[in-house]
């Protein structure tokens, strides 16, 4: 069955791979699944046709036959549950990998988004100077905990899984700020993710569109 995802017609990051279609492309590449992309403009994202696919008018979405999904966590989990390569076979290990997926989007990504919003979109606000160090330290707290758990391992729990795919995708958003490099083991963890052939293909595909 044909898989169709949505992505920005023109990504605001100019193809740095930060738009969230990249993590879905990465999962599809890891699973060896071909897919096509429907590109949407910011205006089209808020129109009824797209809102029927995504109630919040965002990208990415995922269509496969009659199934329409939104939320990258749900999309990557769906791909991982139905195709080999992203979740371990052992039931307990599988549950732990899924826990890391939730940790990525529910525990690690929110402070990162707060920090990015403060840094990129609220820098001109009168309270920005006082707020930025606070939100940056909340990110550091999480990274300290995550780095302690990762230790010297390559991946969060055994072999590479969808948990790592989601966590690395979330963390790489921090690179431009310099905070990721304060945690060398996490910077190396993200680099290991980016070195995977499937990530490289996903990155190149979104780059090709946004470099046009
Ligand atoms: N929690 C959602 C977030 C989706 C999201 O924020 N998408 C961004 C692009 S990376 C978007 O569409 N932004 C435009 C907007 O919100 O209008 C997910 O993981 O899928």
PDB file of C-alpha atoms and ligand atoms in Angstrom:
ATOM      1  CA  UNK A   1       0.000   0.000   0.000  1.00  0.00           C
ATOM      2  CA  UNK A   2       1.328   3.459  -0.850  1.00  0.00           C
ATOM      3  CA  UNK A   3       2.495   5.543   2.072  1.00  0.00           C
ATOM      4  CA  UNK A   4       2.092   9.317   1.782  1.00  0.00           C
ATOM      5  CA  UNK A   5       3.444  11.792   4.294  1.00  0.00           C
ATOM      6  CA  UNK A   6       3.140  15.553   4.373  1.00  0.00           C
ATOM      7  CA  UNK A   7       5.998  18.012   4.673  1.00  0.00           C
ATOM      8  CA  UNK A   8       6.545  21.749   4.357  1.00  0.00           C
ATOM      9  CA  UNK A   9       6.521  23.030   0.802  1.00  0.00           C
ATOM     10  CA  UNK A  10       9.378  25.223   2.024  1.00  0.00           C
ATOM     11  CA  UNK A  11      10.786  24.400   5.451  1.00  0.00           C
ATOM     12  CA  UNK A  12      11.559  27.407   7.681  1.00  0.00           C
ATOM     13  CA  UNK A  13      14.934  25.818   8.522  1.00  0.00           C
ATOM     14  CA  UNK A  14      15.964  25.786   4.842  1.00  0.00           C
ATOM     15  CA  UNK A  15      16.635  22.038   4.897  1.00  0.00           C
ATOM     16  CA  UNK A  16      18.607  21.553   8.128  1.00  0.00           C
ATOM     17  CA  UNK A  17      16.423  18.545   8.879  1.00  0.00           C
ATOM     18  CA  UNK A  18      14.703  20.083  11.896  1.00  0.00           C
ATOM     19  CA  UNK A  19      11.177  19.879  10.483  1.00  0.00           C
ATOM     20  CA  UNK A  20       9.510  16.826  11.910  1.00  0.00           C
ATOM     21  CA  UNK A  21       8.924  15.058   8.610  1.00  0.00           C
ATOM     22  CA  UNK A  22      12.632  14.129   8.867  1.00  0.00           C
ATOM     23  CA  UNK A  23      12.022  11.731  11.765  1.00  0.00           C
ATOM     24  CA  UNK A  24       9.187  10.053   9.881  1.00  0.00           C
ATOM     25  CA  UNK A  25      11.309   9.797   6.732  1.00  0.00           C
ATOM     26  CA  UNK A  26      14.085   8.315   8.905  1.00  0.00           C
ATOM     27  CA  UNK A  27      11.766   5.647  10.327  1.00  0.00           C
ATOM     28  CA  UNK A  28      10.498   4.763   6.852  1.00  0.00           C
ATOM     29  CA  UNK A  29      14.062   4.515   5.573  1.00  0.00           C
ATOM     30  CA  UNK A  30      15.087   2.289   8.512  1.00  0.00           C
ATOM     31  CA  UNK A  31      12.132   0.030   7.711  1.00  0.00           C
ATOM     32  CA  UNK A  32      12.964   0.055   3.993  1.00  0.00           C
ATOM     33  CA  UNK A  33       9.559   1.426   3.028  1.00  0.00           C
ATOM     34  CA  UNK A  34       9.055   3.582  -0.052  1.00  0.00           C
ATOM     35  CA  UNK A  35       6.900   6.657   0.472  1.00  0.00           C
ATOM     36  CA  UNK A  36       5.674   9.702  -1.326  1.00  0.00           C
ATOM     37  CA  UNK A  37       5.402  13.227  -0.016  1.00  0.00           C
ATOM     38  CA  UNK A  38       2.589  15.737  -0.323  1.00  0.00           C
ATOM     39  CA  UNK A  39       4.040  19.204   0.160  1.00  0.00           C
ATOM     40  CA  UNK A  40       1.874  21.793   1.890  1.00  0.00           C
ATOM     41  CA  UNK A  41       2.205  25.541   2.223  1.00  0.00           C
ATOM     42  CA  UNK A  42       1.592  27.285   5.558  1.00  0.00           C
ATOM     43  CA  UNK A  43      -1.761  28.432   4.189  1.00  0.00           C
ATOM     44  CA  UNK A  44      -2.806  24.986   2.966  1.00  0.00           C
ATOM     45  CA  UNK A  45      -1.916  23.515   6.375  1.00  0.00           C
ATOM     46  CA  UNK A  46      -4.732  25.505   7.949  1.00  0.00           C
ATOM     47  CA  UNK A  47      -7.334  24.689   5.280  1.00  0.00           C
ATOM     48  CA  UNK A  48     -10.035  22.016   5.647  1.00  0.00           C
ATOM     49  CA  UNK A  49      -8.385  19.385   3.463  1.00  0.00           C
ATOM     50  CA  UNK A  50      -5.282  19.313   5.665  1.00  0.00           C
ATOM     51  CA  UNK A  51      -7.176  19.882   8.916  1.00  0.00           C
ATOM     52  CA  UNK A  52      -9.093  16.691   8.141  1.00  0.00           C
ATOM     53  CA  UNK A  53      -5.747  14.899   8.288  1.00  0.00           C
ATOM     54  CA  UNK A  54      -4.238  16.900  11.132  1.00  0.00           C
ATOM     55  CA  UNK A  55      -6.561  18.608  13.640  1.00  0.00           C
ATOM     56  CA  UNK A  56      -3.858  21.129  14.590  1.00  0.00           C
ATOM     57  CA  UNK A  57      -2.953  22.047  11.027  1.00  0.00           C
ATOM     58  CA  UNK A  58       0.641  20.833  11.256  1.00  0.00           C
ATOM     59  CA  UNK A  59       3.039  18.504   9.485  1.00  0.00           C
ATOM     60  CA  UNK A  60       3.833  15.679   9.254  1.00  0.00           C
ATOM     61  CA  UNK A  61       0.874  13.421   8.598  1.00  0.00           C
ATOM     62  CA  UNK A  62       0.905   9.818   7.423  1.00  0.00           C
ATOM     63  CA  UNK A  63      -1.538   8.091   5.100  1.00  0.00           C
ATOM     64  CA  UNK A  64      -1.610   4.396   4.288  1.00  0.00           C
ATOM     65  CA  UNK A  65      -4.828   3.106   2.727  1.00  0.00           C
ATOM     66  CA  UNK A  66      -7.664   4.265   4.979  1.00  0.00           C
ATOM     67  CA  UNK A  67      -5.359   5.026   7.873  1.00  0.00           C
ATOM     68  CA  UNK A  68      -4.540   8.683   8.510  1.00  0.00           C
ATOM     69  CA  UNK A  69      -2.196   9.543  11.384  1.00  0.00           C
ATOM     70  CA  UNK A  70      -0.696  12.668  12.890  1.00  0.00           C
ATOM     71  CA  UNK A  71       1.907  13.110  15.700  1.00  0.00           C
ATOM     72  CA  UNK A  72       5.386  11.873  14.928  1.00  0.00           C
ATOM     73  CA  UNK A  73       5.474   9.624  17.988  1.00  0.00           C
ATOM     74  CA  UNK A  74       2.349   7.803  16.822  1.00  0.00           C
ATOM     75  CA  UNK A  75       3.543   7.624  13.226  1.00  0.00           C
ATOM     76  CA  UNK A  76       6.988   6.260  14.077  1.00  0.00           C
ATOM     77  CA  UNK A  77       5.436   3.781  16.518  1.00  0.00           C
ATOM     78  CA  UNK A  78       3.011   2.584  13.838  1.00  0.00           C
ATOM     79  CA  UNK A  79       5.846   2.061  11.366  1.00  0.00           C
ATOM     80  CA  UNK A  80       7.988   0.366  14.022  1.00  0.00           C
ATOM     81  CA  UNK A  81       5.213  -1.985  15.118  1.00  0.00           C
ATOM     82  CA  UNK A  82       4.466  -3.186  11.610  1.00  0.00           C
ATOM     83  CA  UNK A  83       7.944  -3.499  10.154  1.00  0.00           C
ATOM     84  CA  UNK A  84      11.209  -5.015  11.308  1.00  0.00           C
ATOM     85  CA  UNK A  85      14.218  -2.974  12.308  1.00  0.00           C
ATOM     86  CA  UNK A  86      12.939  -0.411  14.797  1.00  0.00           C
ATOM     87  CA  UNK A  87      11.738  -2.361  17.829  1.00  0.00           C
ATOM     88  CA  UNK A  88      13.220  -5.430  19.537  1.00  0.00           C
ATOM     89  CA  UNK A  89      11.346  -8.750  19.384  1.00  0.00           C
ATOM     90  CA  UNK A  90      11.580  -9.368  23.131  1.00  0.00           C
ATOM     91  CA  UNK A  91       8.371  -8.000  24.701  1.00  0.00           C
ATOM     92  CA  UNK A  92      10.066  -6.285  27.663  1.00  0.00           C
ATOM     93  CA  UNK A  93      12.789  -4.718  25.525  1.00  0.00           C
ATOM     94  CA  UNK A  94      10.079  -3.556  23.102  1.00  0.00           C
ATOM     95  CA  UNK A  95       8.134  -1.913  25.922  1.00  0.00           C
ATOM     96  CA  UNK A  96      11.295  -0.153  27.133  1.00  0.00           C
ATOM     97  CA  UNK A  97      12.080   1.131  23.623  1.00  0.00           C
ATOM     98  CA  UNK A  98       8.550   2.540  23.426  1.00  0.00           C
ATOM     99  CA  UNK A  99       9.071   4.175  26.834  1.00  0.00           C
ATOM    100  CA  UNK A 100      12.100   5.979  25.357  1.00  0.00           C
ATOM    101  CA  UNK A 101       9.949   7.188  22.455  1.00  0.00           C
ATOM    102  CA  UNK A 102       7.529   8.712  24.957  1.00  0.00           C
ATOM    103  CA  UNK A 103      10.414  10.136  26.984  1.00  0.00           C
ATOM    104  CA  UNK A 104      11.727  11.841  23.858  1.00  0.00           C
ATOM    105  CA  UNK A 105       8.498  13.638  22.972  1.00  0.00           C
ATOM    106  CA  UNK A 106       7.020  14.015  26.441  1.00  0.00           C
ATOM    107  CA  UNK A 107       9.955  14.683  28.769  1.00  0.00           C
ATOM    108  CA  UNK A 108      12.922  15.845  26.707  1.00  0.00           C
ATOM    109  CA  UNK A 109      11.349  17.728  23.798  1.00  0.00           C
ATOM    110  CA  UNK A 110       9.119  20.149  25.807  1.00  0.00           C
ATOM    111  CA  UNK A 111      11.969  22.000  27.596  1.00  0.00           C
ATOM    112  CA  UNK A 112      13.902  22.063  24.310  1.00  0.00           C
ATOM    113  CA  UNK A 113      10.933  23.667  22.560  1.00  0.00           C
ATOM    114  CA  UNK A 114      10.537  26.211  25.380  1.00  0.00           C
ATOM    115  CA  UNK A 115      14.216  27.054  25.042  1.00  0.00           C
ATOM    116  CA  UNK A 116      14.046  27.378  21.262  1.00  0.00           C
ATOM    117  CA  UNK A 117      10.957  29.564  21.470  1.00  0.00           C
ATOM    118  CA  UNK A 118      12.630  31.834  24.016  1.00  0.00           C
ATOM    119  CA  UNK A 119      15.841  31.996  21.979  1.00  0.00           C
ATOM    120  CA  UNK A 120      14.432  32.407  18.493  1.00  0.00           C
ATOM    121  CA  UNK A 121      11.024  34.017  18.800  1.00  0.00           C
ATOM    122  CA  UNK A 122      10.961  35.880  22.114  1.00  0.00           C
ATOM    123  CA  UNK A 123      14.452  37.370  22.216  1.00  0.00           C
ATOM    124  CA  UNK A 124      13.030  40.894  21.808  1.00  0.00           C
ATOM    125  CA  UNK A 125      10.645  40.610  24.769  1.00  0.00           C
ATOM    126  CA  UNK A 126      11.439  42.669  27.867  1.00  0.00           C
ATOM    127  CA  UNK A 127      11.650  39.543  30.023  1.00  0.00           C
ATOM    128  CA  UNK A 128      13.785  37.504  27.562  1.00  0.00           C
ATOM    129  CA  UNK A 129      17.112  38.174  29.268  1.00  0.00           C
ATOM    130  CA  UNK A 130      15.833  36.857  32.589  1.00  0.00           C
ATOM    131  CA  UNK A 131      13.912  33.898  31.131  1.00  0.00           C
ATOM    132  CA  UNK A 132      16.458  32.472  28.688  1.00  0.00           C
ATOM    133  CA  UNK A 133      18.955  31.208  31.313  1.00  0.00           C
ATOM    134  CA  UNK A 134      16.099  29.577  33.229  1.00  0.00           C
ATOM    135  CA  UNK A 135      14.811  27.604  30.271  1.00  0.00           C
ATOM    136  CA  UNK A 136      18.359  26.772  29.143  1.00  0.00           C
ATOM    137  CA  UNK A 137      19.069  25.312  32.587  1.00  0.00           C
ATOM    138  CA  UNK A 138      15.908  23.193  32.412  1.00  0.00           C
ATOM    139  CA  UNK A 139      17.263  21.706  29.185  1.00  0.00           C
ATOM    140  CA  UNK A 140      20.665  21.135  30.837  1.00  0.00           C
ATOM    141  CA  UNK A 141      18.977  19.339  33.749  1.00  0.00           C
ATOM    142  CA  UNK A 142      17.332  16.888  31.357  1.00  0.00           C
ATOM    143  CA  UNK A 143      20.498  16.367  29.321  1.00  0.00           C
ATOM    144  CA  UNK A 144      22.491  15.704  32.471  1.00  0.00           C
ATOM    145  CA  UNK A 145      20.022  12.987  33.469  1.00  0.00           C
ATOM    146  CA  UNK A 146      19.896  11.523  29.980  1.00  0.00           C
ATOM    147  CA  UNK A 147      23.654  11.502  29.644  1.00  0.00           C
ATOM    148  CA  UNK A 148      23.978   9.764  33.041  1.00  0.00           C
ATOM    149  CA  UNK A 149      21.594   7.047  31.849  1.00  0.00           C
ATOM    150  CA  UNK A 150      23.285   6.613  28.463  1.00  0.00           C
ATOM    151  CA  UNK A 151      26.682   6.270  30.147  1.00  0.00           C
ATOM    152  CA  UNK A 152      29.174   4.736  27.750  1.00  0.00           C
ATOM    153  CA  UNK A 153      26.554   2.859  25.731  1.00  0.00           C
ATOM    154  CA  UNK A 154      25.940   3.524  22.051  1.00  0.00           C
ATOM    155  CA  UNK A 155      22.147   3.469  22.379  1.00  0.00           C
ATOM    156  CA  UNK A 156      19.670   3.926  25.217  1.00  0.00           C
ATOM    157  CA  UNK A 157      18.683   0.290  25.706  1.00  0.00           C
ATOM    158  CA  UNK A 158      20.642  -2.347  23.816  1.00  0.00           C
ATOM    159  CA  UNK A 159      20.575  -1.993  20.034  1.00  0.00           C
ATOM    160  CA  UNK A 160      19.344   1.002  18.046  1.00  0.00           C
ATOM    161  CA  UNK A 161      15.560   1.352  18.247  1.00  0.00           C
ATOM    162  CA  UNK A 162      12.716   3.739  17.512  1.00  0.00           C
ATOM    163  CA  UNK A 163      13.417   5.136  20.995  1.00  0.00           C
ATOM    164  CA  UNK A 164      16.850   6.270  19.814  1.00  0.00           C
ATOM    165  CA  UNK A 165      15.430   7.544  16.539  1.00  0.00           C
ATOM    166  CA  UNK A 166      13.008   9.798  18.416  1.00  0.00           C
ATOM    167  CA  UNK A 167      15.523  10.868  21.075  1.00  0.00           C
ATOM    168  CA  UNK A 168      18.264  11.742  18.581  1.00  0.00           C
ATOM    169  CA  UNK A 169      15.708  13.632  16.447  1.00  0.00           C
ATOM    170  CA  UNK A 170      14.681  15.694  19.458  1.00  0.00           C
ATOM    171  CA  UNK A 171      18.253  16.366  20.615  1.00  0.00           C
ATOM    172  CA  UNK A 172      19.628  17.438  17.269  1.00  0.00           C
ATOM    173  CA  UNK A 173      17.369  20.484  17.390  1.00  0.00           C
ATOM    174  CA  UNK A 174      19.715  21.809  20.097  1.00  0.00           C
ATOM    175  CA  UNK A 175      22.934  21.679  18.140  1.00  0.00           C
ATOM    176  CA  UNK A 176      22.903  25.270  16.858  1.00  0.00           C
ATOM    177  CA  UNK A 177      22.581  26.604  20.411  1.00  0.00           C
ATOM    178  CA  UNK A 178      25.815  24.926  21.565  1.00  0.00           C
ATOM    179  CA  UNK A 179      24.046  23.222  24.505  1.00  0.00           C
ATOM    180  CA  UNK A 180      24.294  19.750  22.963  1.00  0.00           C
ATOM    181  CA  UNK A 181      28.085  20.067  22.792  1.00  0.00           C
ATOM    182  CA  UNK A 182      28.186  20.702  26.536  1.00  0.00           C
ATOM    183  CA  UNK A 183      27.324  16.990  26.791  1.00  0.00           C
ATOM    184  CA  UNK A 184      29.904  15.196  24.606  1.00  0.00           C
ATOM    185  CA  UNK A 185      28.391  11.731  25.069  1.00  0.00           C
ATOM    186  CA  UNK A 186      25.006  13.019  23.855  1.00  0.00           C
ATOM    187  CA  UNK A 187      26.589  14.904  20.970  1.00  0.00           C
ATOM    188  CA  UNK A 188      28.296  11.625  19.985  1.00  0.00           C
ATOM    189  CA  UNK A 189      24.986   9.763  20.408  1.00  0.00           C
ATOM    190  CA  UNK A 190      23.243  12.145  18.003  1.00  0.00           C
ATOM    191  CA  UNK A 191      26.162  11.895  15.571  1.00  0.00           C
ATOM    192  CA  UNK A 192      25.831   8.074  15.665  1.00  0.00           C
ATOM    193  CA  UNK A 193      22.184   8.460  14.691  1.00  0.00           C
ATOM    194  CA  UNK A 194      23.022  10.872  11.900  1.00  0.00           C
ATOM    195  CA  UNK A 195      25.700   8.478  10.609  1.00  0.00           C
ATOM    196  CA  UNK A 196      23.130   5.764   9.947  1.00  0.00           C
ATOM    197  CA  UNK A 197      22.536   5.283   6.216  1.00  0.00           C
ATOM    198  CA  UNK A 198      18.759   5.547   6.748  1.00  0.00           C
ATOM    199  CA  UNK A 199      19.134   8.945   8.442  1.00  0.00           C
ATOM    200  CA  UNK A 200      21.423  10.137   5.668  1.00  0.00           C
ATOM    201  CA  UNK A 201      18.839   9.189   3.052  1.00  0.00           C
ATOM    202  CA  UNK A 202      16.043  10.895   5.010  1.00  0.00           C
ATOM    203  CA  UNK A 203      18.129  14.031   5.515  1.00  0.00           C
ATOM    204  CA  UNK A 204      19.143  14.170   1.847  1.00  0.00           C
ATOM    205  CA  UNK A 205      15.539  13.772   0.695  1.00  0.00           C
ATOM    206  CA  UNK A 206      14.253  16.708   2.738  1.00  0.00           C
ATOM    207  CA  UNK A 207      17.372  18.746   1.892  1.00  0.00           C
ATOM    208  CA  UNK A 208      16.811  18.220  -1.832  1.00  0.00           C
ATOM    209  CA  UNK A 209      13.367  19.768  -1.537  1.00  0.00           C
ATOM    210  CA  UNK A 210      14.367  22.714   0.598  1.00  0.00           C
ATOM    211  CA  UNK A 211      17.537  23.576  -1.285  1.00  0.00           C
ATOM    212  CA  UNK A 212      15.470  24.194  -4.449  1.00  0.00           C
TER     213      UNK A 212
HETATM  214  N1  LIG B   1       3.822  17.092  18.357  1.00  0.00           N
HETATM  215  C1  LIG B   1       3.751  17.216  16.920  1.00  0.00           C
HETATM  216  C2  LIG B   1       4.352  18.565  16.528  1.00  0.00           C
HETATM  217  C3  LIG B   1       4.134  18.866  15.054  1.00  0.00           C
HETATM  218  C4  LIG B   1       4.725  20.229  14.709  1.00  0.00           C
HETATM  219  O1  LIG B   1       4.971  21.077  15.578  1.00  0.00           O
HETATM  220  N2  LIG B   1       4.954  20.432  13.411  1.00  0.00           N
HETATM  221  C5  LIG B   1       5.523  21.697  12.955  1.00  0.00           C
HETATM  222  C6  LIG B   1       6.606  21.445  11.929  1.00  0.00           C
HETATM  223  S1  LIG B   1       8.003  20.602  12.592  1.00  0.00           S
HETATM  224  C7  LIG B   1       4.459  22.507  12.261  1.00  0.00           C
HETATM  225  O2  LIG B   1       3.687  21.979  11.500  1.00  0.00           O
HETATM  226  N3  LIG B   1       4.474  23.822  12.492  1.00  0.00           N
HETATM  227  C8  LIG B   1       3.587  24.747  11.841  1.00  0.00           C
HETATM  228  C9  LIG B   1       2.432  25.130  12.695  1.00  0.00           C
HETATM  229  O3  LIG B   1       2.305  24.662  13.844  1.00  0.00           O
HETATM  230  O4  LIG B   1       1.642  25.933  12.200  1.00  0.00           O
HETATM  231  C10 LIG B   1       4.492  16.046  16.248  1.00  0.00           C
HETATM  232  O5  LIG B   1       5.438  15.512  16.848  1.00  0.00           O
HETATM  233  O6  LIG B   1       4.101  15.636  15.148  1.00  0.00           O
END
